[in-house]
Amino acid sequence: MNRFDDQRAWFCERVNENSKGLYWLAKSILHNDEDVKDAVQDSVLTAYEKLDTLRDEHSFKPWIMRILANTAYSMIRRSKPNTDIDSLAEELPAPQEEDREESMALWQAVRGLGESLRTVTVLFYYDDMPIKDISRALGITEDTVKARLSRARAKLRIAMSEKEETL
């Protein structure tokens, strides 16, 4: 096996390790399944082509997430996104029966957040990405990530308490 094969194998392993996070980040920005698939595919291709620009292999996740975020935002600028909440419900992991309604309500509340709050929330809570990596992936400061998470939590608390009041 030559050096090129080793590099390709390493890259494929990292992409596979991060595939779920790539999907959720793209979904949090784009909403449409076809656009999500296109963004992830384009980002992986771009990352592979620019692999020589990765300075530290331990920074792969924030590096590729940043490429994906830039790709997704670029797609938004080119076309107006549309949201299909019904198809999203099919893609979520199935919660326990007693938690199903609350989980769906929470996810709908997350989906109702503005894009900047929704993106950091999905990366932090659904992809378990550290604040430092979210900061690097989105090109914002760590303090901005923390502030957005705080605002998102406050909005989610309000949305969930309103949901409980209607039950």
Tab-separated table of C-alpha atoms in Angstrom:
chain	number	residue	atom	x	y	z
A	1	MET	CA	0.000	0.000	0.000
A	2	ASN	CA	1.370	3.404	-0.933
A	3	ARG	CA	1.136	6.740	0.862
A	4	PHE	CA	-1.894	7.797	-1.239
A	5	ASP	CA	-3.829	4.681	-0.199
A	6	ASP	CA	-2.970	5.325	3.477
A	7	GLN	CA	-4.157	8.921	3.219
A	8	ARG	CA	-7.369	7.890	1.460
A	9	ALA	CA	-8.087	5.201	4.071
A	10	TRP	CA	-7.435	7.654	6.922
A	11	PHE	CA	-9.734	10.229	5.327
A	12	CYS	CA	-12.535	7.685	4.771
A	13	GLU	CA	-12.316	6.532	8.394
A	14	ARG	CA	-12.603	10.113	9.672
A	15	VAL	CA	-15.565	10.838	7.395
A	16	ASN	CA	-17.310	7.656	8.564
A	17	GLU	CA	-16.672	8.560	12.217
A	18	ASN	CA	-18.231	11.983	11.674
A	19	SER	CA	-21.010	11.095	9.242
A	20	LYS	CA	-23.809	11.485	11.786
A	21	GLY	CA	-22.561	14.905	12.863
A	22	LEU	CA	-22.166	16.000	9.248
A	23	TYR	CA	-25.734	14.971	8.541
A	24	TRP	CA	-27.183	16.765	11.577
A	25	LEU	CA	-25.252	19.945	10.915
A	26	ALA	CA	-26.424	20.024	7.300
A	27	LYS	CA	-29.988	19.193	8.381
A	28	SER	CA	-29.982	21.986	10.946
A	29	ILE	CA	-29.061	24.492	8.261
A	30	LEU	CA	-30.782	23.215	5.122
A	31	HIS	CA	-33.850	21.180	6.194
A	32	ASN	CA	-34.443	19.595	2.752
A	33	ASP	CA	-33.149	16.011	2.497
A	34	GLU	CA	-31.881	16.369	-1.059
A	35	ASP	CA	-30.025	19.574	-0.199
A	36	VAL	CA	-28.584	17.906	2.916
A	37	LYS	CA	-27.253	14.990	0.860
A	38	ASP	CA	-25.803	17.357	-1.738
A	39	ALA	CA	-24.131	19.528	0.893
A	40	VAL	CA	-22.571	16.581	2.699
A	41	GLN	CA	-21.375	15.035	-0.559
A	42	ASP	CA	-19.945	18.335	-1.844
A	43	SER	CA	-18.256	18.970	1.508
A	44	VAL	CA	-16.618	15.560	1.634
A	45	LEU	CA	-15.315	16.038	-1.897
A	46	THR	CA	-14.030	19.528	-1.095
A	47	ALA	CA	-12.403	18.282	2.111
A	48	TYR	CA	-10.662	15.471	0.259
A	49	GLU	CA	-9.417	17.842	-2.411
A	50	LYS	CA	-8.111	20.235	0.260
A	51	LEU	CA	-6.807	17.605	2.664
A	52	ASP	CA	-3.315	19.046	2.348
A	53	THR	CA	-4.573	22.249	4.050
A	54	LEU	CA	-5.464	20.366	7.257
A	55	ARG	CA	-2.691	21.329	9.665
A	56	ASP	CA	-3.504	18.996	12.540
A	57	GLU	CA	-5.199	15.639	12.064
A	58	HIS	CA	-6.826	16.013	15.498
A	59	SER	CA	-8.686	19.065	14.144
A	60	PHE	CA	-10.374	17.057	11.394
A	61	LYS	CA	-13.897	17.278	12.827
A	62	PRO	CA	-14.104	21.074	13.233
A	63	TRP	CA	-12.281	21.484	9.913
A	64	ILE	CA	-14.732	19.378	7.920
A	65	MET	CA	-17.715	20.810	9.828
A	66	ARG	CA	-16.597	24.302	8.818
A	67	ILE	CA	-16.364	23.207	5.193
A	68	LEU	CA	-19.878	21.765	5.474
A	69	ALA	CA	-21.290	24.890	7.144
A	70	ASN	CA	-19.789	27.071	4.423
A	71	THR	CA	-21.191	24.777	1.732
A	72	ALA	CA	-24.658	24.762	3.310
A	73	TYR	CA	-24.749	28.542	3.757
A	74	SER	CA	-23.626	28.930	0.161
A	75	MET	CA	-26.498	26.708	-0.961
A	76	ILE	CA	-28.944	28.859	1.025
A	77	ARG	CA	-27.656	31.982	-0.663
A	78	ARG	CA	-28.279	30.364	-4.066
A	79	SER	CA	-31.793	29.150	-3.315
A	80	LYS	CA	-34.534	29.588	-0.757
A	81	PRO	CA	-34.678	26.598	1.623
A	82	ASN	CA	-37.892	24.804	2.516
A	83	THR	CA	-38.721	22.928	5.691
A	84	ASP	CA	-40.428	19.553	5.720
A	85	ILE	CA	-41.143	18.757	9.386
A	86	ASP	CA	-43.135	15.624	8.494
A	87	SER	CA	-40.210	13.912	6.785
A	88	LEU	CA	-37.915	14.960	9.621
A	89	ALA	CA	-39.964	12.956	12.113
A	90	GLU	CA	-39.167	9.787	10.163
A	91	GLU	CA	-35.418	10.417	10.445
A	92	LEU	CA	-35.246	11.016	14.176
A	93	PRO	CA	-34.227	8.119	16.367
A	94	ALA	CA	-37.322	6.540	17.869
A	95	PRO	CA	-37.640	7.543	21.526
A	96	GLN	CA	-39.178	5.332	24.195
A	97	GLU	CA	-42.960	5.303	23.929
A	98	GLU	CA	-43.517	7.400	27.055
A	99	ASP	CA	-40.943	9.970	25.908
A	100	ARG	CA	-42.087	10.089	22.282
A	101	GLU	CA	-44.426	13.077	22.575
A	102	GLU	CA	-41.998	15.106	24.689
A	103	SER	CA	-39.077	14.286	22.369
A	104	MET	CA	-41.052	15.332	19.317
A	105	ALA	CA	-42.149	18.536	21.040
A	106	LEU	CA	-38.551	19.308	21.980
A	107	TRP	CA	-37.307	18.611	18.461
A	108	GLN	CA	-40.028	20.827	17.007
A	109	ALA	CA	-39.009	23.550	19.448
A	110	VAL	CA	-35.378	23.167	18.338
A	111	ARG	CA	-36.506	23.375	14.716
A	112	GLY	CA	-38.346	26.596	15.588
A	113	LEU	CA	-35.185	28.333	16.767
A	114	GLY	CA	-33.491	30.802	14.468
A	115	GLU	CA	-30.752	29.354	12.314
A	116	SER	CA	-27.804	30.529	14.421
A	117	LEU	CA	-29.310	29.199	17.667
A	118	ARG	CA	-30.500	25.978	16.051
A	119	THR	CA	-27.095	25.207	14.526
A	120	VAL	CA	-25.130	25.496	17.781
A	121	THR	CA	-27.861	23.569	19.646
A	122	VAL	CA	-27.760	20.673	17.189
A	123	LEU	CA	-23.966	20.525	17.226
A	124	PHE	CA	-23.739	20.706	21.014
A	125	TYR	CA	-26.640	18.482	22.092
A	126	TYR	CA	-27.239	16.154	19.150
A	127	ASP	CA	-23.641	15.708	17.997
A	128	ASP	CA	-21.911	16.167	21.392
A	129	MET	CA	-19.452	18.590	19.839
A	130	PRO	CA	-17.378	20.640	22.322
A	131	ILE	CA	-17.834	24.411	22.371
A	132	LYS	CA	-14.270	24.920	21.152
A	133	ASP	CA	-14.898	22.755	18.079
A	134	ILE	CA	-18.248	24.432	17.361
A	135	SER	CA	-16.455	27.776	17.518
A	136	ARG	CA	-13.872	26.650	14.984
A	137	ALA	CA	-16.412	24.910	12.749
A	138	LEU	CA	-18.680	27.955	12.513
A	139	GLY	CA	-15.961	30.602	12.595
A	140	ILE	CA	-17.316	32.342	15.702
A	141	THR	CA	-15.834	32.891	19.152
A	142	GLU	CA	-16.375	30.454	22.003
A	143	ASP	CA	-18.184	33.200	23.913
A	144	THR	CA	-20.582	33.599	21.001
A	145	VAL	CA	-21.258	29.846	21.032
A	146	LYS	CA	-21.935	29.965	24.777
A	147	ALA	CA	-24.225	32.975	24.408
A	148	ARG	CA	-26.180	31.311	21.609
A	149	LEU	CA	-26.538	28.107	23.617
A	150	SER	CA	-27.786	30.113	26.584
A	151	ARG	CA	-30.345	31.967	24.457
A	152	ALA	CA	-31.420	28.710	22.809
A	153	ARG	CA	-31.922	27.001	26.184
A	154	ALA	CA	-34.016	29.938	27.417
A	155	LYS	CA	-36.186	29.853	24.296
A	156	LEU	CA	-36.555	26.071	24.526
A	157	ARG	CA	-37.596	26.314	28.188
A	158	ILE	CA	-40.303	28.807	27.245
A	159	ALA	CA	-41.470	26.724	24.278
A	160	MET	CA	-41.627	23.551	26.353
A	161	SER	CA	-43.450	25.236	29.243
A	162	GLU	CA	-46.006	26.625	26.787
A	163	LYS	CA	-46.409	23.136	25.336
A	164	GLU	CA	-47.065	21.725	28.846
A	165	GLU	CA	-49.667	24.419	29.502
A	166	THR	CA	-51.615	23.403	26.390
A	167	LEU	CA	-51.765	19.743	27.468
